[in-house]
mmCIF file with all atom_site columns, C-alpha atoms in Angstrom:
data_model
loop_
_atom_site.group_PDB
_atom_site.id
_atom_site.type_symbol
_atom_site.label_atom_id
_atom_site.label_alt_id
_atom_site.label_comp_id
_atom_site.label_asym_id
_atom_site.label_entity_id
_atom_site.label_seq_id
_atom_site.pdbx_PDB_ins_code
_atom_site.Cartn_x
_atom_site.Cartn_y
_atom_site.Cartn_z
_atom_site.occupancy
_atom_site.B_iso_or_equiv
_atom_site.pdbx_formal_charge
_atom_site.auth_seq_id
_atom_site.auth_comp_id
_atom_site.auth_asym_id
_atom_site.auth_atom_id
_atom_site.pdbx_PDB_model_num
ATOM 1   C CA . UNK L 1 1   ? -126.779 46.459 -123.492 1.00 89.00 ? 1   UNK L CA 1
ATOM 2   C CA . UNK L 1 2   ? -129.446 48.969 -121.944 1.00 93.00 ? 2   UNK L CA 1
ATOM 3   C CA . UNK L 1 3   ? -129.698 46.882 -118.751 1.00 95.00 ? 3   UNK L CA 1
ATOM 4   C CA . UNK L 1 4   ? -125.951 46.711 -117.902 1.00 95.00 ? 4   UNK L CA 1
ATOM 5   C CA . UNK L 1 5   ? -125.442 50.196 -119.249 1.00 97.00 ? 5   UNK L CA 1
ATOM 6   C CA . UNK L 1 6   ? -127.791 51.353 -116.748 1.00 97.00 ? 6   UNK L CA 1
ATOM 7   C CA . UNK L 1 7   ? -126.380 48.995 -114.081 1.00 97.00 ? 7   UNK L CA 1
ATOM 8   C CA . UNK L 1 8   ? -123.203 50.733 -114.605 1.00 97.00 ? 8   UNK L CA 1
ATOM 9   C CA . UNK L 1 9   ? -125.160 54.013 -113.963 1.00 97.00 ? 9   UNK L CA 1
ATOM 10  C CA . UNK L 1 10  ? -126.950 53.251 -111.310 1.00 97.00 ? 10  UNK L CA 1
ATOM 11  C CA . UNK L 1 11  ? -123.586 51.955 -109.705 1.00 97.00 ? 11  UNK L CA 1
ATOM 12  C CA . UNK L 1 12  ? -122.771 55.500 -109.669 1.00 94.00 ? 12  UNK L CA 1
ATOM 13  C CA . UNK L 1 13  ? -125.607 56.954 -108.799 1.00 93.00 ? 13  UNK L CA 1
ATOM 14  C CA . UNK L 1 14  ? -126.128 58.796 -111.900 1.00 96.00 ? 14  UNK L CA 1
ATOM 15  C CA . UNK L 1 15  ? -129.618 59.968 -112.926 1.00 94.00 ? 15  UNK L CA 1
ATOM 16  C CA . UNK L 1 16  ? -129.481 59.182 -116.681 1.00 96.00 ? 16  UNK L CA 1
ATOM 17  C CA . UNK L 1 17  ? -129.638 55.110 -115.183 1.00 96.00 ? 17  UNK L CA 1
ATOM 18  C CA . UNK L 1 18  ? -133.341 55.130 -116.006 1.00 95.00 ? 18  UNK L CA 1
ATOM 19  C CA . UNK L 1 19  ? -133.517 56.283 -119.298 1.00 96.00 ? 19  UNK L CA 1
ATOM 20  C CA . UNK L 1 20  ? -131.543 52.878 -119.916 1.00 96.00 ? 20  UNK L CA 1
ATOM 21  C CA . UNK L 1 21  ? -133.904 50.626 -117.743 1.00 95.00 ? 21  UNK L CA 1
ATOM 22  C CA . UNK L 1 22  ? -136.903 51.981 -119.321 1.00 94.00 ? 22  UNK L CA 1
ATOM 23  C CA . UNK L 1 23  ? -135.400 51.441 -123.285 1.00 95.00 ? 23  UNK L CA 1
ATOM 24  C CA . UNK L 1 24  ? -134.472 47.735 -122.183 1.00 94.00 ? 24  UNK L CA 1
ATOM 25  C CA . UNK L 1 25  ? -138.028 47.505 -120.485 1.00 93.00 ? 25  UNK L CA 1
ATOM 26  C CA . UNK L 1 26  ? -139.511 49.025 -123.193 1.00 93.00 ? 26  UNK L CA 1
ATOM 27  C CA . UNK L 1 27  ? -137.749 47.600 -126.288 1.00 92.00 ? 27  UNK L CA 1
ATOM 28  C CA . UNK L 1 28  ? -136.710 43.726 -124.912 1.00 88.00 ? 28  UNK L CA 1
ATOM 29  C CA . UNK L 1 29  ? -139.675 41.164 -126.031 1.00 85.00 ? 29  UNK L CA 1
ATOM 30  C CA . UNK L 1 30  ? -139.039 38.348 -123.306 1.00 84.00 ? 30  UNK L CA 1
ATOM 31  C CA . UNK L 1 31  ? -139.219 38.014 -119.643 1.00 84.00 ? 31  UNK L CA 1
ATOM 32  C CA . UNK L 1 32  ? -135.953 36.959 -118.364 1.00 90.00 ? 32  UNK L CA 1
ATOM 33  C CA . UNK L 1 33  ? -133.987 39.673 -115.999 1.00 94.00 ? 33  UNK L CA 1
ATOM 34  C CA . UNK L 1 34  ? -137.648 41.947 -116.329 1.00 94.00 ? 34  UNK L CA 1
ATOM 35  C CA . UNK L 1 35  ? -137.734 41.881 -112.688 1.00 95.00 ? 35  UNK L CA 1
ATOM 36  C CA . UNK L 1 36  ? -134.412 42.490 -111.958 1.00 96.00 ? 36  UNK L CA 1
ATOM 37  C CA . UNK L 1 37  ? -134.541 46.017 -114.139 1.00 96.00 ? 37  UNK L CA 1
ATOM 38  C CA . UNK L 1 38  ? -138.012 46.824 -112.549 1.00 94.00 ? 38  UNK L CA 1
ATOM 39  C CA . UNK L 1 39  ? -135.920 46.017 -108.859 1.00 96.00 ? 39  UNK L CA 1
ATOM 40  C CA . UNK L 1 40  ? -132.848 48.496 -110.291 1.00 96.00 ? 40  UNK L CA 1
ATOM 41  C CA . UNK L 1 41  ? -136.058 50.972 -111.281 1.00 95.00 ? 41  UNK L CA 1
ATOM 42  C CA . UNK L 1 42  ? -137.134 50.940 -108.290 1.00 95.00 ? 42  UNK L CA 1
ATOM 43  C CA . UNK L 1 43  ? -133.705 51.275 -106.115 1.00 96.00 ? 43  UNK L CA 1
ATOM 44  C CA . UNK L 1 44  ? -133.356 54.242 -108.877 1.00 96.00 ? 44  UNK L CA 1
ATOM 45  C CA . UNK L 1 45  ? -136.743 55.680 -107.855 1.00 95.00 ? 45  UNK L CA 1
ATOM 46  C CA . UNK L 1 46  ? -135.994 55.334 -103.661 1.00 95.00 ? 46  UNK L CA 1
ATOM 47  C CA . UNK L 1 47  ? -132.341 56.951 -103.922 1.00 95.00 ? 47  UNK L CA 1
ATOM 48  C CA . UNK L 1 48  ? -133.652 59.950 -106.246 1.00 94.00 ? 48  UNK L CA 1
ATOM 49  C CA . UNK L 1 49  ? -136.448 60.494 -103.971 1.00 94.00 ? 49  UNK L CA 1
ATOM 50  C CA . UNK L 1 50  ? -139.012 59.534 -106.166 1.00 93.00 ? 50  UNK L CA 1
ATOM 51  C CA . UNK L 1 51  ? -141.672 57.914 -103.959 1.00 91.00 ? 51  UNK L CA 1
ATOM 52  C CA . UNK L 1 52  ? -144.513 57.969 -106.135 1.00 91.00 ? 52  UNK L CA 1
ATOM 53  C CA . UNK L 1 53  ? -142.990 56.425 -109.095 1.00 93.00 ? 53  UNK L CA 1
ATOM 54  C CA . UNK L 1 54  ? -141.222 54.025 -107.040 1.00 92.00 ? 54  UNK L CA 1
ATOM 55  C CA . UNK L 1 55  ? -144.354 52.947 -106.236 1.00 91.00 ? 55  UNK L CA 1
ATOM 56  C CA . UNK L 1 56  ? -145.793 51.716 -109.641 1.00 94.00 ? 56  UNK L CA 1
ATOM 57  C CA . UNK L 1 57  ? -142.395 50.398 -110.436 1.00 94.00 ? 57  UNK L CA 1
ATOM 58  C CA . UNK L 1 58  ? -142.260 48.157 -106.854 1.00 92.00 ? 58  UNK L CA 1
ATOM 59  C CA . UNK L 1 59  ? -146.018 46.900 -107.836 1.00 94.00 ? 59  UNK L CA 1
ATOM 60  C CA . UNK L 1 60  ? -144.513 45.948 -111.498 1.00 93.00 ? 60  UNK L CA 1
ATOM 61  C CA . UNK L 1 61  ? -141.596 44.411 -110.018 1.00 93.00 ? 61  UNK L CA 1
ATOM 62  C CA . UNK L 1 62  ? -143.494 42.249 -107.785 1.00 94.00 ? 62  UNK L CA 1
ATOM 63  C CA . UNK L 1 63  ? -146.194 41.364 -110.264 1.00 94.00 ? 63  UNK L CA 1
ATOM 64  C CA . UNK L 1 64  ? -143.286 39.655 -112.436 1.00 93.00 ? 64  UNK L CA 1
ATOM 65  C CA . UNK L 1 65  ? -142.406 36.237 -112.702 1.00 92.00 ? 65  UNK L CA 1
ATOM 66  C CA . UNK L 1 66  ? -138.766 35.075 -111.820 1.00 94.00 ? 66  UNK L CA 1
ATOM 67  C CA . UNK L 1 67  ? -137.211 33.971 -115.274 1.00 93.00 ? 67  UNK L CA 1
ATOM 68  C CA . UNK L 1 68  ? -133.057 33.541 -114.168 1.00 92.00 ? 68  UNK L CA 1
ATOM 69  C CA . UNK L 1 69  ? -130.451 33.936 -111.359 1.00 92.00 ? 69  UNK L CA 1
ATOM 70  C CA . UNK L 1 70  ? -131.028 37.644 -111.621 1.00 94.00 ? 70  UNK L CA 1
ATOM 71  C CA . UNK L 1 71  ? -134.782 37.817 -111.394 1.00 95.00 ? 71  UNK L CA 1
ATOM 72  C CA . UNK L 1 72  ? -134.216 35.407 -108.575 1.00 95.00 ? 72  UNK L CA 1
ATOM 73  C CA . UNK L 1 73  ? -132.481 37.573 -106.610 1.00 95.00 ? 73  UNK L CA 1
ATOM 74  C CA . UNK L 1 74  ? -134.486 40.148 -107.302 1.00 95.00 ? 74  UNK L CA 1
ATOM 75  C CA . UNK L 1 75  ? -136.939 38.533 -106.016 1.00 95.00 ? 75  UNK L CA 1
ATOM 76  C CA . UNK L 1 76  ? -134.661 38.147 -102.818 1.00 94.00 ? 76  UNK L CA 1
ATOM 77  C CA . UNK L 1 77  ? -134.133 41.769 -102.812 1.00 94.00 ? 77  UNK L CA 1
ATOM 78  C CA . UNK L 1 78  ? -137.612 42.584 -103.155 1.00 93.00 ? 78  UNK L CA 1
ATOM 79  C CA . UNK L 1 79  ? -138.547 39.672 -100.537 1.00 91.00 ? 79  UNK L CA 1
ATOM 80  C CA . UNK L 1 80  ? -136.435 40.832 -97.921  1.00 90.00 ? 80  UNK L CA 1
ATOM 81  C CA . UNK L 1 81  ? -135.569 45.040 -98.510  1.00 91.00 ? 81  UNK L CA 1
ATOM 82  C CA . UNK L 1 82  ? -132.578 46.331 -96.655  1.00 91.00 ? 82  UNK L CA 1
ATOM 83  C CA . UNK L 1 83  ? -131.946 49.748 -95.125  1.00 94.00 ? 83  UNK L CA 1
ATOM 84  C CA . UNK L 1 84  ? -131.155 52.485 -98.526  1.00 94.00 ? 84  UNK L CA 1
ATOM 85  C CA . UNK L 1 85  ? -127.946 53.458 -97.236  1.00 96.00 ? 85  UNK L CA 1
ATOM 86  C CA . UNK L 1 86  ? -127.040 50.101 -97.756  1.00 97.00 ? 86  UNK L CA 1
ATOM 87  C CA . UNK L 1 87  ? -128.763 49.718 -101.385 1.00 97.00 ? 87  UNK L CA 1
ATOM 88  C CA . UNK L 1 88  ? -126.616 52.773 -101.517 1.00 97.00 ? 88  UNK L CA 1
ATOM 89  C CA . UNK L 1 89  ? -123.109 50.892 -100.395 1.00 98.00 ? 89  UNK L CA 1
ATOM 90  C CA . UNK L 1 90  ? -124.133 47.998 -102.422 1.00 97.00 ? 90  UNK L CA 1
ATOM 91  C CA . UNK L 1 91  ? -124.177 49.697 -105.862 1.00 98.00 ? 91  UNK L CA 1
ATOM 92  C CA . UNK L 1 92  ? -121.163 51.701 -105.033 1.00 98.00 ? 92  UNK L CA 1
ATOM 93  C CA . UNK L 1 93  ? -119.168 48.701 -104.570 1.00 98.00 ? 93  UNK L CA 1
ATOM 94  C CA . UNK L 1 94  ? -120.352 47.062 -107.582 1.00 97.00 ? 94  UNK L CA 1
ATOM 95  C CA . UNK L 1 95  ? -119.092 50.018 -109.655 1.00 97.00 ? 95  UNK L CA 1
ATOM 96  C CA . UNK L 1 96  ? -115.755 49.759 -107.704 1.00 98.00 ? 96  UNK L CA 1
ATOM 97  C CA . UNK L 1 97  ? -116.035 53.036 -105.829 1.00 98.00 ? 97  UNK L CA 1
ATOM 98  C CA . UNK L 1 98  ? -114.894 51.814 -102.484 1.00 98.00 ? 98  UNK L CA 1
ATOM 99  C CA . UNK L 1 99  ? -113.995 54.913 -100.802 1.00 98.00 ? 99  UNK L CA 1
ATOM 100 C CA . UNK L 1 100 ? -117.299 56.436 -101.355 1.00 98.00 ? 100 UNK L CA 1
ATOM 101 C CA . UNK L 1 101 ? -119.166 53.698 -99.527  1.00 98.00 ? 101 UNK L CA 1
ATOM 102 C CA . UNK L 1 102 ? -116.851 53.677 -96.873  1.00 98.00 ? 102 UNK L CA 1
ATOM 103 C CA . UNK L 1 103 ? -117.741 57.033 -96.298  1.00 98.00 ? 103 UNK L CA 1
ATOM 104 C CA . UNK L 1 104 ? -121.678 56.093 -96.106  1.00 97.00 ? 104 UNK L CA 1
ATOM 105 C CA . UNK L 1 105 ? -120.677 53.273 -94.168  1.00 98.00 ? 105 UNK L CA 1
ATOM 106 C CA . UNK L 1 106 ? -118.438 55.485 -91.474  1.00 97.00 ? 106 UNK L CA 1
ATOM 107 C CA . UNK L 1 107 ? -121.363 57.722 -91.427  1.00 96.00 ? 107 UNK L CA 1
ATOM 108 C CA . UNK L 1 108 ? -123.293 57.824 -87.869  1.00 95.00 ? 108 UNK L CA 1
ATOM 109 C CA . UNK L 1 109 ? -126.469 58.405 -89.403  1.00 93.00 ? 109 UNK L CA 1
ATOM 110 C CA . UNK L 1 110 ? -125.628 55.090 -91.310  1.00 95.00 ? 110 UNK L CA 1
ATOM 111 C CA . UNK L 1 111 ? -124.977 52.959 -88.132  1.00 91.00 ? 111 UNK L CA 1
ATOM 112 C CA . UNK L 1 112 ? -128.058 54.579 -86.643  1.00 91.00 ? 112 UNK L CA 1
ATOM 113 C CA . UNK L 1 113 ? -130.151 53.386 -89.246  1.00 90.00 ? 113 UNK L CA 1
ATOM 114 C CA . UNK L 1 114 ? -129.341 50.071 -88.836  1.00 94.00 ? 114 UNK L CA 1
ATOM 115 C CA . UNK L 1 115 ? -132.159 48.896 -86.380  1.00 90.00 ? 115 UNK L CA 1
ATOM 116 C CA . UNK L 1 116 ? -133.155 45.168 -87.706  1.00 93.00 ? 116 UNK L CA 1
ATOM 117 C CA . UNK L 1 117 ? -130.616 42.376 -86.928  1.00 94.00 ? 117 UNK L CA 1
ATOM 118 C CA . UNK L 1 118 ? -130.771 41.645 -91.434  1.00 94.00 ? 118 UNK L CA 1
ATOM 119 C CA . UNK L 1 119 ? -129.609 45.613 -91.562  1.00 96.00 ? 119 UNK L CA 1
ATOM 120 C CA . UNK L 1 120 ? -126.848 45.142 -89.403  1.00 97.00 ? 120 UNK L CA 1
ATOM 121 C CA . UNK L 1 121 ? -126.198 41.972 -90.667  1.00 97.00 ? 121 UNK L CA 1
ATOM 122 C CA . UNK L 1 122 ? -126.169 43.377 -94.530  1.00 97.00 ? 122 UNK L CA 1
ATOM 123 C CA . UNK L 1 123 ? -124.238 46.927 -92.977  1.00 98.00 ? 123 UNK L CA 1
ATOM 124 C CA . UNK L 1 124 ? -120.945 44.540 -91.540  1.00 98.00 ? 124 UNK L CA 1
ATOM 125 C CA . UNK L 1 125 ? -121.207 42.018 -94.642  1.00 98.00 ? 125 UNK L CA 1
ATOM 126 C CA . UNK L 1 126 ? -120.814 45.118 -97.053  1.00 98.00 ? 126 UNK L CA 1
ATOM 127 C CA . UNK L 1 127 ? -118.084 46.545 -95.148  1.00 98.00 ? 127 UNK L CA 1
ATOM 128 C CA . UNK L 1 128 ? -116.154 43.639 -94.781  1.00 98.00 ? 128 UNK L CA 1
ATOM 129 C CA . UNK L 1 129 ? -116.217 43.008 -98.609  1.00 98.00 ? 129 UNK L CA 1
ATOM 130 C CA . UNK L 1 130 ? -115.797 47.279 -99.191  1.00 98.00 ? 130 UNK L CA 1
ATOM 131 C CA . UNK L 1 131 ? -112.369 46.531 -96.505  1.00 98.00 ? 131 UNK L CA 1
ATOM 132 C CA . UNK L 1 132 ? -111.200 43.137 -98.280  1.00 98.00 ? 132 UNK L CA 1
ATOM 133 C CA . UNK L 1 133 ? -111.087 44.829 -101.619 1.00 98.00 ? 133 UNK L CA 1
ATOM 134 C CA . UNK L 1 134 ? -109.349 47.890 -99.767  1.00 98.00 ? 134 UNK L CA 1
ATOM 135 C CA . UNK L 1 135 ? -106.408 45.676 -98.453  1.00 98.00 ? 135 UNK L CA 1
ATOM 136 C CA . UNK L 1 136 ? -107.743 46.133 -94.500  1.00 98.00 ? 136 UNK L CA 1
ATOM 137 C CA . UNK L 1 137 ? -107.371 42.725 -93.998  1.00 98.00 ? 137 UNK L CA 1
ATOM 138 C CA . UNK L 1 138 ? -107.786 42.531 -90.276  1.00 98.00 ? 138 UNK L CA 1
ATOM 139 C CA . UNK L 1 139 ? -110.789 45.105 -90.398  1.00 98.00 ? 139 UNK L CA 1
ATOM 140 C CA . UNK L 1 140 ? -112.634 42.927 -92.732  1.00 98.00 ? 140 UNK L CA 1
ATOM 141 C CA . UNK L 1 141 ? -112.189 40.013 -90.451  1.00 98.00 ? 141 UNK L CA 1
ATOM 142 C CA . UNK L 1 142 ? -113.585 41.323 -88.250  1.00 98.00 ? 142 UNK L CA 1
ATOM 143 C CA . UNK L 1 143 ? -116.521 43.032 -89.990  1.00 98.00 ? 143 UNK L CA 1
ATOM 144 C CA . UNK L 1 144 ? -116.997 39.446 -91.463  1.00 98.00 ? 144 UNK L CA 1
ATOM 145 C CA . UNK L 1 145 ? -117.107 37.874 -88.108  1.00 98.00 ? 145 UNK L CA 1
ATOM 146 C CA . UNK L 1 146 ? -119.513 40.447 -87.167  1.00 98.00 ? 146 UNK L CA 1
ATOM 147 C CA . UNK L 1 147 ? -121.730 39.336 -90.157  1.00 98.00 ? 147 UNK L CA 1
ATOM 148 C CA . UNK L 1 148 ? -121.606 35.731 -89.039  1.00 98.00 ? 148 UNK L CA 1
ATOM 149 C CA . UNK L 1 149 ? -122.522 36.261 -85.490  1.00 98.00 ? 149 UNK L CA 1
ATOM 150 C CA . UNK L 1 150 ? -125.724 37.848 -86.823  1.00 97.00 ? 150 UNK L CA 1
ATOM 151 C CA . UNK L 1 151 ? -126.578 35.393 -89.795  1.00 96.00 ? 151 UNK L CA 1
ATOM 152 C CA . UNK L 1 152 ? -130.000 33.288 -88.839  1.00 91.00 ? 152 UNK L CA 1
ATOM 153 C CA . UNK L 1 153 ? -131.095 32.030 -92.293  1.00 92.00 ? 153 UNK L CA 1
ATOM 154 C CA . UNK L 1 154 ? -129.128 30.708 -94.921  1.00 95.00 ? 154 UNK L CA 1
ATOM 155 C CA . UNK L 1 155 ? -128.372 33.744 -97.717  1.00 95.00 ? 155 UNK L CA 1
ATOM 156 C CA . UNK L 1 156 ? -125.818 35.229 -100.178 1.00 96.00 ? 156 UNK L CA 1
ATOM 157 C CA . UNK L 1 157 ? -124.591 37.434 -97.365  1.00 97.00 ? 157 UNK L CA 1
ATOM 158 C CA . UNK L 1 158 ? -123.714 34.515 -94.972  1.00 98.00 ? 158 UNK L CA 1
ATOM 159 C CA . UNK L 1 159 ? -121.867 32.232 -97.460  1.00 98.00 ? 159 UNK L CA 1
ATOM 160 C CA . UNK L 1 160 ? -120.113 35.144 -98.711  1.00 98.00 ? 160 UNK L CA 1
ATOM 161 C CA . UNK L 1 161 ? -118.751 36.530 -95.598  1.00 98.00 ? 161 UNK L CA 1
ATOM 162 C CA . UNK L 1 162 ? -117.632 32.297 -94.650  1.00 98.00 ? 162 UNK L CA 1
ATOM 163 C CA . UNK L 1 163 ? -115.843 32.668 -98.374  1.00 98.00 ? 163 UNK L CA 1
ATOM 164 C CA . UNK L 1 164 ? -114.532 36.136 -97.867  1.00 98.00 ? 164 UNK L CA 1
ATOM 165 C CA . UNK L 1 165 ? -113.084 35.316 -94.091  1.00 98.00 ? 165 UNK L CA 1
ATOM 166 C CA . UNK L 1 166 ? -112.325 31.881 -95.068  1.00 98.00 ? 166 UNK L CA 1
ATOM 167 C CA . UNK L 1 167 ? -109.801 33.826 -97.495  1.00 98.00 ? 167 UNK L CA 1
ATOM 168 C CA . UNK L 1 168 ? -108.174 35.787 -95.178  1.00 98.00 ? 168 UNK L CA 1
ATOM 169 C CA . UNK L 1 169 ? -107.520 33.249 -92.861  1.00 98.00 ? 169 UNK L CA 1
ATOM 170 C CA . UNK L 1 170 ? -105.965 31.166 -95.707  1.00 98.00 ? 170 UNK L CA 1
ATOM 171 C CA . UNK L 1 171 ? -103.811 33.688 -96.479  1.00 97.00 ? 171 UNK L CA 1
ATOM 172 C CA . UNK L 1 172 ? -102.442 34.056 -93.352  1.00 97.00 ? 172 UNK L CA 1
ATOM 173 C CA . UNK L 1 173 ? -101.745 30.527 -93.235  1.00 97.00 ? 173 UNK L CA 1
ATOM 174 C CA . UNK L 1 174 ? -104.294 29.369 -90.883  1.00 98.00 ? 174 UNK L CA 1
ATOM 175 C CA . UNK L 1 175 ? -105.315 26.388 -93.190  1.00 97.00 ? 175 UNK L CA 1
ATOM 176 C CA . UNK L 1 176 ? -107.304 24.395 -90.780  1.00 98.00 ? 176 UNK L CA 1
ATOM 177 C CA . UNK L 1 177 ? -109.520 27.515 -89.990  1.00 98.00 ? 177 UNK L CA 1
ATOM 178 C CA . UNK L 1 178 ? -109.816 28.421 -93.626  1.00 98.00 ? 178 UNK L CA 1
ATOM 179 C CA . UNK L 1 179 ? -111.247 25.045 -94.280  1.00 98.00 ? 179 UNK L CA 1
ATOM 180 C CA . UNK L 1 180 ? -113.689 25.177 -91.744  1.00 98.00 ? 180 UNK L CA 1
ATOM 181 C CA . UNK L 1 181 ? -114.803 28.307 -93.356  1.00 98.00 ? 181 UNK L CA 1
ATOM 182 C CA . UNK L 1 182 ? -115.121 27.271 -96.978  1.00 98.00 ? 182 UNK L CA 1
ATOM 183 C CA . UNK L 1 183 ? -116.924 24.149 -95.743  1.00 98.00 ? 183 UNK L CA 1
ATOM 184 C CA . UNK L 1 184 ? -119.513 26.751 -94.289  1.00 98.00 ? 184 UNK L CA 1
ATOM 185 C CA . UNK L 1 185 ? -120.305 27.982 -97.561  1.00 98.00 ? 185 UNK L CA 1
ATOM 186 C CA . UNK L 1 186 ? -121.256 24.678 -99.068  1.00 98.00 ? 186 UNK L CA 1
ATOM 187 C CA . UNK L 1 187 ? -123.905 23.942 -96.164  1.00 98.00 ? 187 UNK L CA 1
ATOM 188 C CA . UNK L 1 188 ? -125.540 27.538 -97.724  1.00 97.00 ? 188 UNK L CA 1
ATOM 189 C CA . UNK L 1 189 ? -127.838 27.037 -100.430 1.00 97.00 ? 189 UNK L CA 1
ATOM 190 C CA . UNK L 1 190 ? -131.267 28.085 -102.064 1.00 95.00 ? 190 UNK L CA 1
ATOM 191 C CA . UNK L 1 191 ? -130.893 31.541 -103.197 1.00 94.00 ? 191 UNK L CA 1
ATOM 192 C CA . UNK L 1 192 ? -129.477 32.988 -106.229 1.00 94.00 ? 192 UNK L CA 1
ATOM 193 C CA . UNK L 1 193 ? -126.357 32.182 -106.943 1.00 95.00 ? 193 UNK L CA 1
ATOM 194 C CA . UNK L 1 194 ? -125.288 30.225 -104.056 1.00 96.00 ? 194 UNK L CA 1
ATOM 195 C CA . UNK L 1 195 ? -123.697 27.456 -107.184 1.00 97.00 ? 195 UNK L CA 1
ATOM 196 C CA . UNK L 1 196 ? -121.392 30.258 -107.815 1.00 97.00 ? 196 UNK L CA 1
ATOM 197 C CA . UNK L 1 197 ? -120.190 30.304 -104.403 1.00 98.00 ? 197 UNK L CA 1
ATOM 198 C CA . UNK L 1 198 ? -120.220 26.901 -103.736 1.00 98.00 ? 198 UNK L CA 1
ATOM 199 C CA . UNK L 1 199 ? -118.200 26.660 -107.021 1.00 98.00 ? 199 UNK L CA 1
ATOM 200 C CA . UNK L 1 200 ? -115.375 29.061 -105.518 1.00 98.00 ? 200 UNK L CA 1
ATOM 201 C CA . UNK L 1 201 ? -115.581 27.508 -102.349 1.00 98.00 ? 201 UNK L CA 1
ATOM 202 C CA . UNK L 1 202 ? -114.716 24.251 -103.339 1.00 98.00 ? 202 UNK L CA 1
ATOM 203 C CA . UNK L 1 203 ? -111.655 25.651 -105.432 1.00 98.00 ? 203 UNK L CA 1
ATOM 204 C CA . UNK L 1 204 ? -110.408 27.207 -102.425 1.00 98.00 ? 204 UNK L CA 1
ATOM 205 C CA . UNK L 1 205 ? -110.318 23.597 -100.284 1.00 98.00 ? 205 UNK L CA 1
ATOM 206 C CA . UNK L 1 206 ? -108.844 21.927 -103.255 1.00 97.00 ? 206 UNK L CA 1
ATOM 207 C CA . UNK L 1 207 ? -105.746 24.344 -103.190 1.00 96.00 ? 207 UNK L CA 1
ATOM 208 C CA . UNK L 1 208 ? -105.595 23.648 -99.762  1.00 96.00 ? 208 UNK L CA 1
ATOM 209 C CA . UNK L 1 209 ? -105.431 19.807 -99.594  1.00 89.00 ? 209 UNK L CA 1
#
């Protein structure tokens, strides 16, 4: 329960997260998910402003092995790090507080941070999922679209925004667009969780046919 206790905290940003990470660290005898509380440790560490202890916590992280879907996208995380503000948005949405990373994500400094085509990539993929959940249907279209247009290699972040967008257009009746979509999330594959998507995806084309 420590690691999705501190989840939960970290979601919100609250500082008592650790305390939890370090008892499941400390007190859980296997390896599986290890990783993936030394990667929340870590995110923990950067948004308190805690370089040098994020430091020995990113070298643990990486020294790990990957031991289930969660250490695997750890490793993902890890592999490929995104701008913080966006660490930021992501945590925030997973807690369900949607107005608050709207406001990081409406932020100038936000947008100006975004330099790498993956940050800008991960900034309209976030939004669009932040804007779904929000009921801004057209807005997250079109943050969606935005993703795509920017998506190189095959990731969680691609197929979601093709499963996300691929929604919207079914629900505005635009079957033979929707499909195209949801077909684009089965030709993404090899990171975490991509069965889970591919799952949902299909369910989607079979309520369509």
């Amino acid at each position: 329960m420590d690691l999705v206790t501190g989840k939960a905290l970290l979601n919100k940003q609250d500082p008592t997260a650790s305390d939890h990470f370090y008892r499941y660290l400390n007190r859980y005898k296997g390896d599986n998910h290890k990783k993936a509380a030394f990667r929340y440790l870590y995110w923990h560490c950067a948004l308190a402003d805690l370089p040098a202890t994020g430091i020995e916590v990113l070298k643990q992280a990486r020294s790990l092995p990957v031991r289930s879907d969660m250490d695997q996208q750890a490793e993902e995380d890890l592999n490929k790090p995104i701008a913080l503000p966006l660490v930021r948005v992501g945590l925030l949405y997973d807690g369900g507080y949607d107005e608050q990373a709207l406001s990081i994500l409406d932020d100038p400094g936000t947008r100006a941070a975004m330099r790498s085509p993956s940050d800008r990539m991960a900034y309209y993929h976030r939004r669009g999922l932040v804007e779904f959940r929000m009921g801004r249907m057209q807005a997250a279209k079109g943050s969606f679209d935005k993703a795509l247009a920017l998506c190189t290699d095959k990731s969680y972040g691609c197929a979601q925004s093709w499963l996300f967008s691929g929604r919207i257009f079914a629900a505005e009746g635009n079957e033979k667009e929707a499909k195209r979509r949801f077909k684009k999330v089965l030709e993404q594959d090899g990171f975490a969780y991509f069965e889970s998507l591919h799952q949902k995806a299909r369910t989607r084309l079979e309520a369509l046919d």
